[in-house]
Structure formats: C-alpha cells, structure tokens
Amino acid sequence: MGDNKELIEAEAEAKLQGQAEIWQYMFGYAESMVLRSAVELRIADTIHSHGHPITLAQIASGVGSSSSSPSPDTITCLSRIMRLLVRKKIFTATLPSDDRETLYGLTHSSTWLLNDAELTLAPMILTLTDPRKLAPWQYLSSCVRDGGGAFKKAHGRDLWEYASIDKAFNKIFNDGMKCTARITMAAILSAYKDGFVGVGTMVDAAGGTGAAMAEIVKAHPGIIGINLDLPHVIATAPVYPGVSHVEGNMFEAIPNADAVFMKVSREADELELVETRAV
C-alpha cells in the first residue's frame, strides 16, 4: 500500500515538473526579446561606460528616454528586464552593505552585448529577433503539411530575394553575419596559423560584406583576397585593404584562386532549409 502511494506521488510530481517545463518553453520567446531590449537600450554599454557597477537610475539615464529624467514607468519596466537578465546571469546585482540601491554590473556574458566592441554578438541578436526573421517560424507546421519554405510563405520571397529589395533588412542581416564572421575568424586564425601558408590568392565564397576575408588578409598580408557574394550584399560591402569584392552566385561560378574559403554550419543549413529552401 505504501509503495503504491509513493508511486502515485512520484507520478504526480513528474507530471507537475513536465507542466513546468512546457510553461518554460512557451515563454522562451520572452528571454530572446528581453535580450534584444538590452541591446537596443545599450544597457551593457551604459554600465561599461561607467567602469563599475551602477544603479538602476543610472542605467535608466543612459537608455535614451525622451524625458529628461526617467519616469516611474521607465524604472519599473527596466527593473523587470534587469531582474530576468540577472536571473540568467547575464548581469550581476549586488546590494551594498549600507543598504543603498542595488548595483548592476557586467559578466562575461553581457560583454558580448556591447554594441561598440570589436567582438560582439549584439548585431546578431538584432538580426535573429527582427520581426521579419521571426515571422517564418509561424509557418513551420505549414512547411510540414504542405512543403515549401517558411520564409517565402511569410514574405512571398526567399530570404536572399527579400534582402535584395528591403534595404533595412539587408543591412540588419549583413551586420549580423559580419559580427559572427569576426568572432569565427578570431578563433580560426588563432588555431589555424599555418593553414594559409603558400596561398597567394583566396576567394571567400558567399563571404557577405567581406569581414572574414579582411581578417585573413590582415593576418596574412601576402594573400590577395576576393570576396564573392550576391549583388545586393556586395553593394553594401565596405572597402578593406587587400580585398576585392566580386558580385556573383557561388552556385553558378567562383572566381579562380589558389584556395576557396567556405563557412559551413550544419545548424545554419537546417535552419535555412526550414526558412528558405534556398538553392
């Protein structure tokens, strides 16, 4: 009798835990949007500019509110944002011994939210949480039932065609790709030091605005870099010393070079299959 009661209680506890997990998944979007708000409000940048942990009021003063002093609504909303981000260990919260206001500081995680840092994930956060990038997820079940690409279902065009006509989205997307290219290349160039020896010319196929190739050429000045991507991407590419930008489609032709550099992500490929079913 006792064993049966314990089994029933254990089953009830497991079911309750399962419910809690489903609630957590349902509100998973909130964490992404709070992270986006932190980037848009430049919370990490404001704390970093002071050089030490600061109060909520000091953070509020740096978020660009339209009023001269933060309103009660601003403080209330900001406190809720910070509460979640502290709970997720993105920022720290310390109550001074003299019981003054709580001080909020940076962590290793929040340094990746700095908008002006050389290595940052802030642009990618804005890219992945952009409404136009989120819309295709509403069509995931439709892709299963009817086939087709989610991005095209949401916007009437695949991602690359859409980016070619929406300049604002094109910039957001390219900025996201650029910031991750810098992070990736910092790791590659550090570990793969001899991999570029003997290469005279190199083409980065689908190299975006050229950030990855620029890092390669900076580390290996003897390499002549060629950055290949679609016309609407190349149109926004900045000038990099030692790198020439070429318009084209890597699936049709790649310029002649000693080596071809390609970045392949299985996770990205699977996501793209869901979103765009690109060539």
PDB file of C-alpha atoms in Angstrom:
ATOM      1  CA  MET A   1       0.000   0.000   0.000  1.00  0.00           C
ATOM      2  CA  GLY A   2       2.807   2.355   0.956  1.00  0.00           C
ATOM      3  CA  ASP A   3       4.784   1.612  -2.213  1.00  0.00           C
ATOM      4  CA  ASN A   4       1.719   2.291  -4.363  1.00  0.00           C
ATOM      5  CA  LYS A   5       1.203   5.657  -2.662  1.00  0.00           C
ATOM      6  CA  GLU A   6       4.810   6.603  -3.306  1.00  0.00           C
ATOM      7  CA  LEU A   7       4.484   5.667  -6.981  1.00  0.00           C
ATOM      8  CA  ILE A   8       1.351   7.799  -7.317  1.00  0.00           C
ATOM      9  CA  GLU A   9       3.063  10.750  -5.643  1.00  0.00           C
ATOM     10  CA  ALA A  10       6.162  10.319  -7.812  1.00  0.00           C
ATOM     11  CA  GLU A  11       3.991  10.229 -10.955  1.00  0.00           C
ATOM     12  CA  ALA A  12       2.139  13.365  -9.854  1.00  0.00           C
ATOM     13  CA  GLU A  13       5.431  15.147  -9.166  1.00  0.00           C
ATOM     14  CA  ALA A  14       6.839  14.116 -12.555  1.00  0.00           C
ATOM     15  CA  LYS A  15       3.677  15.345 -14.317  1.00  0.00           C
ATOM     16  CA  LEU A  16       3.870  18.656 -12.462  1.00  0.00           C
ATOM     17  CA  GLN A  17       7.534  19.001 -13.467  1.00  0.00           C
ATOM     18  CA  GLY A  18       6.570  18.277 -17.064  1.00  0.00           C
ATOM     19  CA  GLN A  19       3.965  21.023 -16.937  1.00  0.00           C
ATOM     20  CA  ALA A  20       6.545  23.470 -15.565  1.00  0.00           C
ATOM     21  CA  GLU A  21       8.905  22.645 -18.436  1.00  0.00           C
ATOM     22  CA  ILE A  22       6.182  23.244 -21.030  1.00  0.00           C
ATOM     23  CA  TRP A  23       5.421  26.633 -19.449  1.00  0.00           C
ATOM     24  CA  GLN A  24       9.121  27.438 -19.660  1.00  0.00           C
ATOM     25  CA  TYR A  25       9.197  26.582 -23.359  1.00  0.00           C
ATOM     26  CA  MET A  26       6.052  28.616 -24.019  1.00  0.00           C
ATOM     27  CA  PHE A  27       7.685  31.704 -22.577  1.00  0.00           C
ATOM     28  CA  GLY A  28      11.044  31.011 -24.191  1.00  0.00           C
ATOM     29  CA  TYR A  29      10.454  33.858 -26.637  1.00  0.00           C
ATOM     30  CA  ALA A  30      10.462  36.320 -23.732  1.00  0.00           C
ATOM     31  CA  GLU A  31      14.130  35.680 -22.991  1.00  0.00           C
ATOM     32  CA  SER A  32      15.106  36.457 -26.593  1.00  0.00           C
ATOM     33  CA  MET A  33      13.065  39.650 -26.644  1.00  0.00           C
ATOM     34  CA  VAL A  34      14.450  40.833 -23.289  1.00  0.00           C
ATOM     35  CA  LEU A  35      17.937  40.204 -24.666  1.00  0.00           C
ATOM     36  CA  ARG A  36      17.019  42.274 -27.723  1.00  0.00           C
ATOM     37  CA  SER A  37      15.789  45.081 -25.456  1.00  0.00           C
ATOM     38  CA  ALA A  38      19.082  45.031 -23.577  1.00  0.00           C
ATOM     39  CA  VAL A  39      20.941  45.572 -26.850  1.00  0.00           C
ATOM     40  CA  GLU A  40      18.561  48.250 -28.127  1.00  0.00           C
ATOM     41  CA  LEU A  41      18.715  50.109 -24.797  1.00  0.00           C
ATOM     42  CA  ARG A  42      22.509  49.728 -24.713  1.00  0.00           C
ATOM     43  CA  ILE A  43      22.362  48.562 -21.094  1.00  0.00           C
ATOM     44  CA  ALA A  44      25.735  46.812 -21.218  1.00  0.00           C
ATOM     45  CA  ASP A  45      27.299  49.845 -22.934  1.00  0.00           C
ATOM     46  CA  THR A  46      25.963  52.179 -20.230  1.00  0.00           C
ATOM     47  CA  ILE A  47      27.384  50.055 -17.410  1.00  0.00           C
ATOM     48  CA  HIS A  48      30.671  49.629 -19.287  1.00  0.00           C
ATOM     49  CA  SER A  49      30.987  53.387 -19.814  1.00  0.00           C
ATOM     50  CA  HIS A  50      30.958  53.935 -16.027  1.00  0.00           C
ATOM     51  CA  GLY A  51      33.680  51.365 -15.486  1.00  0.00           C
ATOM     52  CA  HIS A  52      31.946  49.833 -12.459  1.00  0.00           C
ATOM     53  CA  PRO A  53      28.512  48.553 -11.356  1.00  0.00           C
ATOM     54  CA  ILE A  54      25.799  51.229 -11.333  1.00  0.00           C
ATOM     55  CA  THR A  55      22.267  51.766 -10.057  1.00  0.00           C
ATOM     56  CA  LEU A  56      19.043  51.240 -11.959  1.00  0.00           C
ATOM     57  CA  ALA A  57      18.531  55.005 -12.134  1.00  0.00           C
ATOM     58  CA  GLN A  58      21.960  55.429 -13.734  1.00  0.00           C
ATOM     59  CA  ILE A  59      21.139  52.748 -16.295  1.00  0.00           C
ATOM     60  CA  ALA A  60      17.798  54.410 -16.987  1.00  0.00           C
ATOM     61  CA  SER A  61      19.523  57.745 -17.593  1.00  0.00           C
ATOM     62  CA  GLY A  62      21.564  56.155 -20.361  1.00  0.00           C
ATOM     63  CA  VAL A  63      18.784  54.420 -22.308  1.00  0.00           C
ATOM     64  CA  GLY A  64      17.824  57.463 -24.331  1.00  0.00           C
ATOM     65  CA  SER A  65      14.429  58.211 -22.788  1.00  0.00           C
ATOM     66  CA  SER A  66      12.539  61.117 -24.353  1.00  0.00           C
ATOM     67  CA  SER A  67      12.160  62.790 -20.955  1.00  0.00           C
ATOM     68  CA  SER A  68      14.985  64.493 -19.075  1.00  0.00           C
ATOM     69  CA  SER A  69      14.595  62.204 -16.069  1.00  0.00           C
ATOM     70  CA  PRO A  70      13.428  58.568 -16.064  1.00  0.00           C
ATOM     71  CA  SER A  71       9.701  58.172 -15.367  1.00  0.00           C
ATOM     72  CA  PRO A  72       8.334  55.672 -12.831  1.00  0.00           C
ATOM     73  CA  ASP A  73       7.159  53.531 -15.768  1.00  0.00           C
ATOM     74  CA  THR A  74      10.680  53.507 -17.188  1.00  0.00           C
ATOM     75  CA  ILE A  75      12.166  52.405 -13.870  1.00  0.00           C
ATOM     76  CA  THR A  76       9.506  49.724 -13.355  1.00  0.00           C
ATOM     77  CA  CYS A  77       9.919  48.214 -16.820  1.00  0.00           C
ATOM     78  CA  LEU A  78      13.702  48.408 -16.658  1.00  0.00           C
ATOM     79  CA  SER A  79      13.760  46.724 -13.250  1.00  0.00           C
ATOM     80  CA  ARG A  80      11.793  43.790 -14.663  1.00  0.00           C
ATOM     81  CA  ILE A  81      14.192  43.480 -17.584  1.00  0.00           C
ATOM     82  CA  MET A  82      17.185  43.542 -15.262  1.00  0.00           C
ATOM     83  CA  ARG A  83      15.579  41.027 -12.892  1.00  0.00           C
ATOM     84  CA  LEU A  84      15.330  38.466 -15.689  1.00  0.00           C
ATOM     85  CA  LEU A  85      18.804  39.185 -17.034  1.00  0.00           C
ATOM     86  CA  VAL A  86      20.322  38.887 -13.566  1.00  0.00           C
ATOM     87  CA  ARG A  87      18.490  35.608 -13.019  1.00  0.00           C
ATOM     88  CA  LYS A  88      20.002  34.369 -16.281  1.00  0.00           C
ATOM     89  CA  LYS A  89      23.429  35.509 -15.033  1.00  0.00           C
ATOM     90  CA  ILE A  90      23.853  37.993 -17.885  1.00  0.00           C
ATOM     91  CA  PHE A  91      24.284  40.841 -15.399  1.00  0.00           C
ATOM     92  CA  THR A  92      25.160  40.879 -11.704  1.00  0.00           C
ATOM     93  CA  ALA A  93      23.129  42.529  -8.948  1.00  0.00           C
ATOM     94  CA  THR A  94      24.823  43.481  -5.677  1.00  0.00           C
ATOM     95  CA  LEU A  95      23.228  45.121  -2.662  1.00  0.00           C
ATOM     96  CA  PRO A  96      25.827  47.303  -0.886  1.00  0.00           C
ATOM     97  CA  SER A  97      26.414  46.686   2.822  1.00  0.00           C
ATOM     98  CA  ASP A  98      24.989  50.120   3.681  1.00  0.00           C
ATOM     99  CA  ASP A  99      21.648  49.099   2.091  1.00  0.00           C
ATOM    100  CA  ARG A 100      21.867  51.654  -0.670  1.00  0.00           C
ATOM    101  CA  GLU A 101      20.413  50.929  -4.127  1.00  0.00           C
ATOM    102  CA  THR A 102      21.243  47.669  -5.890  1.00  0.00           C
ATOM    103  CA  LEU A 103      24.257  47.938  -8.194  1.00  0.00           C
ATOM    104  CA  TYR A 104      24.218  46.186 -11.556  1.00  0.00           C
ATOM    105  CA  GLY A 105      27.426  45.009 -13.208  1.00  0.00           C
ATOM    106  CA  LEU A 106      28.710  43.178 -16.258  1.00  0.00           C
ATOM    107  CA  THR A 107      29.529  39.479 -16.581  1.00  0.00           C
ATOM    108  CA  HIS A 108      31.444  37.574 -19.239  1.00  0.00           C
ATOM    109  CA  SER A 109      28.078  37.049 -20.960  1.00  0.00           C
ATOM    110  CA  SER A 110      26.999  40.690 -21.023  1.00  0.00           C
ATOM    111  CA  THR A 111      30.290  41.819 -22.567  1.00  0.00           C
ATOM    112  CA  TRP A 112      29.001  40.139 -25.732  1.00  0.00           C
ATOM    113  CA  LEU A 113      26.111  42.650 -25.738  1.00  0.00           C
ATOM    114  CA  LEU A 114      28.388  45.672 -26.107  1.00  0.00           C
ATOM    115  CA  ASN A 115      27.384  47.431 -29.316  1.00  0.00           C
ATOM    116  CA  ASP A 116      30.742  49.096 -29.910  1.00  0.00           C
ATOM    117  CA  ALA A 117      33.062  46.194 -29.054  1.00  0.00           C
ATOM    118  CA  GLU A 118      35.278  44.687 -31.741  1.00  0.00           C
ATOM    119  CA  LEU A 119      33.920  41.224 -30.950  1.00  0.00           C
ATOM    120  CA  THR A 120      30.210  41.390 -30.145  1.00  0.00           C
ATOM    121  CA  LEU A 121      27.017  39.429 -30.686  1.00  0.00           C
ATOM    122  CA  ALA A 122      24.779  42.491 -30.466  1.00  0.00           C
ATOM    123  CA  PRO A 123      24.136  42.726 -34.250  1.00  0.00           C
ATOM    124  CA  MET A 124      23.311  39.012 -34.454  1.00  0.00           C
ATOM    125  CA  ILE A 125      20.844  39.342 -31.586  1.00  0.00           C
ATOM    126  CA  LEU A 126      19.097  42.126 -33.506  1.00  0.00           C
ATOM    127  CA  THR A 127      19.145  40.009 -36.662  1.00  0.00           C
ATOM    128  CA  LEU A 128      17.650  36.857 -35.157  1.00  0.00           C
ATOM    129  CA  THR A 129      14.983  38.731 -33.188  1.00  0.00           C
ATOM    130  CA  ASP A 130      13.967  41.019 -36.048  1.00  0.00           C
ATOM    131  CA  PRO A 131      10.212  40.655 -36.739  1.00  0.00           C
ATOM    132  CA  ARG A 132      10.945  39.759 -40.369  1.00  0.00           C
ATOM    133  CA  LYS A 133      13.259  36.955 -39.239  1.00  0.00           C
ATOM    134  CA  LEU A 134      10.792  35.682 -36.656  1.00  0.00           C
ATOM    135  CA  ALA A 135       7.764  35.653 -38.964  1.00  0.00           C
ATOM    136  CA  PRO A 136       8.768  32.431 -40.822  1.00  0.00           C
ATOM    137  CA  TRP A 137       8.554  30.425 -37.596  1.00  0.00           C
ATOM    138  CA  GLN A 138       4.793  30.933 -37.710  1.00  0.00           C
ATOM    139  CA  TYR A 139       4.774  28.756 -40.832  1.00  0.00           C
ATOM    140  CA  LEU A 140       6.785  25.810 -39.541  1.00  0.00           C
ATOM    141  CA  SER A 141       3.792  23.466 -39.269  1.00  0.00           C
ATOM    142  CA  SER A 142       2.636  24.586 -42.725  1.00  0.00           C
ATOM    143  CA  CYS A 143       6.009  23.516 -44.141  1.00  0.00           C
ATOM    144  CA  VAL A 144       5.483  20.058 -42.658  1.00  0.00           C
ATOM    145  CA  ARG A 145       1.946  19.756 -44.033  1.00  0.00           C
ATOM    146  CA  ASP A 146       2.341  21.396 -47.427  1.00  0.00           C
ATOM    147  CA  GLY A 147       6.064  21.679 -48.130  1.00  0.00           C
ATOM    148  CA  GLY A 148       7.733  24.862 -49.295  1.00  0.00           C
ATOM    149  CA  GLY A 149       9.958  27.343 -47.475  1.00  0.00           C
ATOM    150  CA  ALA A 150       8.819  29.159 -44.343  1.00  0.00           C
ATOM    151  CA  PHE A 151      10.496  32.460 -45.208  1.00  0.00           C
ATOM    152  CA  LYS A 152       8.811  32.556 -48.597  1.00  0.00           C
ATOM    153  CA  LYS A 153       5.463  31.685 -47.033  1.00  0.00           C
ATOM    154  CA  ALA A 154       5.855  34.615 -44.639  1.00  0.00           C
ATOM    155  CA  HIS A 155       7.227  37.200 -47.087  1.00  0.00           C
ATOM    156  CA  GLY A 156       6.393  35.990 -50.587  1.00  0.00           C
ATOM    157  CA  ARG A 157      10.091  35.675 -51.486  1.00  0.00           C
ATOM    158  CA  ASP A 158      13.057  33.637 -50.284  1.00  0.00           C
ATOM    159  CA  LEU A 159      15.461  35.272 -47.861  1.00  0.00           C
ATOM    160  CA  TRP A 160      18.035  36.332 -50.465  1.00  0.00           C
ATOM    161  CA  GLU A 161      15.488  37.876 -52.832  1.00  0.00           C
ATOM    162  CA  TYR A 162      13.761  39.618 -49.942  1.00  0.00           C
ATOM    163  CA  ALA A 163      17.056  41.065 -48.714  1.00  0.00           C
ATOM    164  CA  SER A 164      17.736  42.397 -52.197  1.00  0.00           C
ATOM    165  CA  ILE A 165      14.611  44.596 -52.103  1.00  0.00           C
ATOM    166  CA  ASP A 166      14.414  45.506 -48.398  1.00  0.00           C
ATOM    167  CA  LYS A 167      17.480  47.641 -47.694  1.00  0.00           C
ATOM    168  CA  ALA A 168      16.831  47.887 -43.955  1.00  0.00           C
ATOM    169  CA  PHE A 169      16.605  44.107 -43.575  1.00  0.00           C
ATOM    170  CA  ASN A 170      19.632  43.652 -45.826  1.00  0.00           C
ATOM    171  CA  LYS A 171      21.705  45.863 -43.517  1.00  0.00           C
ATOM    172  CA  ILE A 172      20.485  44.119 -40.351  1.00  0.00           C
ATOM    173  CA  PHE A 173      21.193  40.692 -41.829  1.00  0.00           C
ATOM    174  CA  ASN A 174      24.641  41.653 -43.146  1.00  0.00           C
ATOM    175  CA  ASP A 175      25.608  43.274 -39.841  1.00  0.00           C
ATOM    176  CA  GLY A 176      24.689  40.039 -38.064  1.00  0.00           C
ATOM    177  CA  MET A 177      26.790  37.981 -40.460  1.00  0.00           C
ATOM    178  CA  LYS A 178      29.687  40.426 -40.136  1.00  0.00           C
ATOM    179  CA  CYS A 179      29.867  40.234 -36.345  1.00  0.00           C
ATOM    180  CA  THR A 180      29.827  36.440 -36.298  1.00  0.00           C
ATOM    181  CA  ALA A 181      32.457  36.323 -39.045  1.00  0.00           C
ATOM    182  CA  ARG A 182      34.814  38.343 -36.863  1.00  0.00           C
ATOM    183  CA  ILE A 183      34.251  36.030 -33.904  1.00  0.00           C
ATOM    184  CA  THR A 184      34.736  32.918 -36.031  1.00  0.00           C
ATOM    185  CA  MET A 185      37.851  34.225 -37.730  1.00  0.00           C
ATOM    186  CA  ALA A 186      39.471  35.215 -34.427  1.00  0.00           C
ATOM    187  CA  ALA A 187      39.248  31.562 -33.386  1.00  0.00           C
ATOM    188  CA  ILE A 188      40.290  30.150 -36.776  1.00  0.00           C
ATOM    189  CA  LEU A 189      43.300  32.433 -37.228  1.00  0.00           C
ATOM    190  CA  SER A 190      44.460  31.704 -33.697  1.00  0.00           C
ATOM    191  CA  ALA A 191      44.335  27.921 -34.058  1.00  0.00           C
ATOM    192  CA  TYR A 192      44.990  27.503 -37.789  1.00  0.00           C
ATOM    193  CA  LYS A 193      48.150  29.581 -38.016  1.00  0.00           C
ATOM    194  CA  ASP A 194      49.911  27.590 -40.735  1.00  0.00           C
ATOM    195  CA  GLY A 195      46.837  26.813 -42.795  1.00  0.00           C
ATOM    196  CA  PHE A 196      47.245  29.798 -45.097  1.00  0.00           C
ATOM    197  CA  VAL A 197      50.954  29.370 -45.819  1.00  0.00           C
ATOM    198  CA  GLY A 198      51.690  29.295 -49.553  1.00  0.00           C
ATOM    199  CA  VAL A 199      48.307  30.739 -50.554  1.00  0.00           C
ATOM    200  CA  GLY A 200      48.653  33.623 -52.989  1.00  0.00           C
ATOM    201  CA  THR A 201      45.017  34.251 -53.809  1.00  0.00           C
ATOM    202  CA  MET A 202      41.926  33.218 -51.882  1.00  0.00           C
ATOM    203  CA  VAL A 203      38.220  33.655 -52.543  1.00  0.00           C
ATOM    204  CA  ASP A 204      35.614  33.647 -49.788  1.00  0.00           C
ATOM    205  CA  ALA A 205      32.529  32.102 -51.397  1.00  0.00           C
ATOM    206  CA  ALA A 206      29.372  33.748 -50.071  1.00  0.00           C
ATOM    207  CA  GLY A 207      31.602  35.932 -47.921  1.00  0.00           C
ATOM    208  CA  GLY A 208      28.973  38.522 -47.059  1.00  0.00           C
ATOM    209  CA  THR A 209      30.369  42.027 -46.790  1.00  0.00           C
ATOM    210  CA  GLY A 210      33.937  40.720 -46.595  1.00  0.00           C
ATOM    211  CA  ALA A 211      34.667  40.723 -42.862  1.00  0.00           C
ATOM    212  CA  ALA A 212      36.102  37.196 -42.823  1.00  0.00           C
ATOM    213  CA  MET A 213      38.376  37.751 -45.812  1.00  0.00           C
ATOM    214  CA  ALA A 214      39.510  41.068 -44.363  1.00  0.00           C
ATOM    215  CA  GLU A 215      40.648  39.292 -41.189  1.00  0.00           C
ATOM    216  CA  ILE A 216      42.523  36.664 -43.209  1.00  0.00           C
ATOM    217  CA  VAL A 217      44.337  39.285 -45.275  1.00  0.00           C
ATOM    218  CA  LYS A 218      45.116  41.325 -42.159  1.00  0.00           C
ATOM    219  CA  ALA A 219      46.758  38.270 -40.575  1.00  0.00           C
ATOM    220  CA  HIS A 220      48.422  37.169 -43.853  1.00  0.00           C
ATOM    221  CA  PRO A 221      49.189  40.329 -45.887  1.00  0.00           C
ATOM    222  CA  GLY A 222      50.670  38.280 -48.720  1.00  0.00           C
ATOM    223  CA  ILE A 223      47.264  36.907 -49.659  1.00  0.00           C
ATOM    224  CA  ILE A 224      45.192  38.654 -52.312  1.00  0.00           C
ATOM    225  CA  GLY A 225      41.621  38.348 -51.075  1.00  0.00           C
ATOM    226  CA  ILE A 226      38.482  38.040 -53.181  1.00  0.00           C
ATOM    227  CA  ASN A 227      35.085  38.344 -51.557  1.00  0.00           C
ATOM    228  CA  LEU A 228      32.220  36.813 -53.560  1.00  0.00           C
ATOM    229  CA  ASP A 229      28.550  37.349 -52.802  1.00  0.00           C
ATOM    230  CA  LEU A 230      25.246  38.410 -54.328  1.00  0.00           C
ATOM    231  CA  PRO A 231      24.977  41.933 -55.812  1.00  0.00           C
ATOM    232  CA  HIS A 232      22.765  43.375 -53.050  1.00  0.00           C
ATOM    233  CA  VAL A 233      25.292  42.181 -50.448  1.00  0.00           C
ATOM    234  CA  ILE A 234      28.360  43.472 -52.284  1.00  0.00           C
ATOM    235  CA  ALA A 235      26.604  46.818 -52.750  1.00  0.00           C
ATOM    236  CA  THR A 236      26.903  47.461 -49.000  1.00  0.00           C
ATOM    237  CA  ALA A 237      30.396  45.999 -48.513  1.00  0.00           C
ATOM    238  CA  PRO A 238      32.995  48.418 -47.111  1.00  0.00           C
ATOM    239  CA  VAL A 239      36.478  48.840 -48.560  1.00  0.00           C
ATOM    240  CA  TYR A 240      39.063  46.531 -46.980  1.00  0.00           C
ATOM    241  CA  PRO A 241      42.791  46.746 -47.798  1.00  0.00           C
ATOM    242  CA  GLY A 242      43.855  43.787 -49.928  1.00  0.00           C
ATOM    243  CA  VAL A 243      40.292  42.593 -50.590  1.00  0.00           C
ATOM    244  CA  SER A 244      38.345  42.978 -53.829  1.00  0.00           C
ATOM    245  CA  HIS A 245      34.588  42.469 -53.890  1.00  0.00           C
ATOM    246  CA  VAL A 246      33.028  40.459 -56.710  1.00  0.00           C
ATOM    247  CA  GLU A 247      29.319  40.129 -57.443  1.00  0.00           C
ATOM    248  CA  GLY A 248      28.137  36.621 -58.204  1.00  0.00           C
ATOM    249  CA  ASN A 249      26.406  33.434 -57.121  1.00  0.00           C
ATOM    250  CA  MET A 250      28.694  30.744 -55.686  1.00  0.00           C
ATOM    251  CA  PHE A 251      26.339  28.065 -57.020  1.00  0.00           C
ATOM    252  CA  GLU A 252      26.940  29.326 -60.577  1.00  0.00           C
ATOM    253  CA  ALA A 253      30.620  30.309 -60.637  1.00  0.00           C
ATOM    254  CA  ILE A 254      33.512  31.013 -58.283  1.00  0.00           C
ATOM    255  CA  PRO A 255      36.487  33.200 -59.319  1.00  0.00           C
ATOM    256  CA  ASN A 256      39.797  31.415 -59.910  1.00  0.00           C
ATOM    257  CA  ALA A 257      42.087  31.402 -56.875  1.00  0.00           C
ATOM    258  CA  ASP A 258      44.649  29.226 -55.122  1.00  0.00           C
ATOM    259  CA  ALA A 259      42.142  28.431 -52.392  1.00  0.00           C
ATOM    260  CA  VAL A 260      38.439  28.761 -51.700  1.00  0.00           C
ATOM    261  CA  PHE A 261      37.284  29.626 -48.187  1.00  0.00           C
ATOM    262  CA  MET A 262      33.791  28.491 -47.200  1.00  0.00           C
ATOM    263  CA  LYS A 263      31.971  28.640 -43.873  1.00  0.00           C
ATOM    264  CA  VAL A 264      29.567  25.751 -43.425  1.00  0.00           C
ATOM    265  CA  SER A 265      27.275  25.335 -40.421  1.00  0.00           C
ATOM    266  CA  ARG A 266      25.068  22.290 -40.161  1.00  0.00           C
ATOM    267  CA  GLU A 267      22.699  24.099 -37.807  1.00  0.00           C
ATOM    268  CA  ALA A 268      22.508  27.054 -40.178  1.00  0.00           C
ATOM    269  CA  ASP A 269      21.849  24.722 -43.112  1.00  0.00           C
ATOM    270  CA  GLU A 270      18.996  23.021 -41.281  1.00  0.00           C
ATOM    271  CA  LEU A 271      17.505  26.365 -40.282  1.00  0.00           C
ATOM    272  CA  GLU A 272      17.830  27.658 -43.816  1.00  0.00           C
ATOM    273  CA  LEU A 273      16.111  24.564 -45.139  1.00  0.00           C
ATOM    274  CA  VAL A 274      13.165  25.346 -42.900  1.00  0.00           C
ATOM    275  CA  GLU A 275      13.188  29.050 -43.609  1.00  0.00           C
ATOM    276  CA  THR A 276      14.047  29.400 -47.269  1.00  0.00           C
ATOM    277  CA  ARG A 277      14.799  26.137 -49.032  1.00  0.00           C
ATOM    278  CA  ALA A 278      17.489  28.099 -50.811  1.00  0.00           C
ATOM    279  CA  VAL A 279      19.406  26.531 -53.658  1.00  0.00           C
TER     280      VAL A 279
END
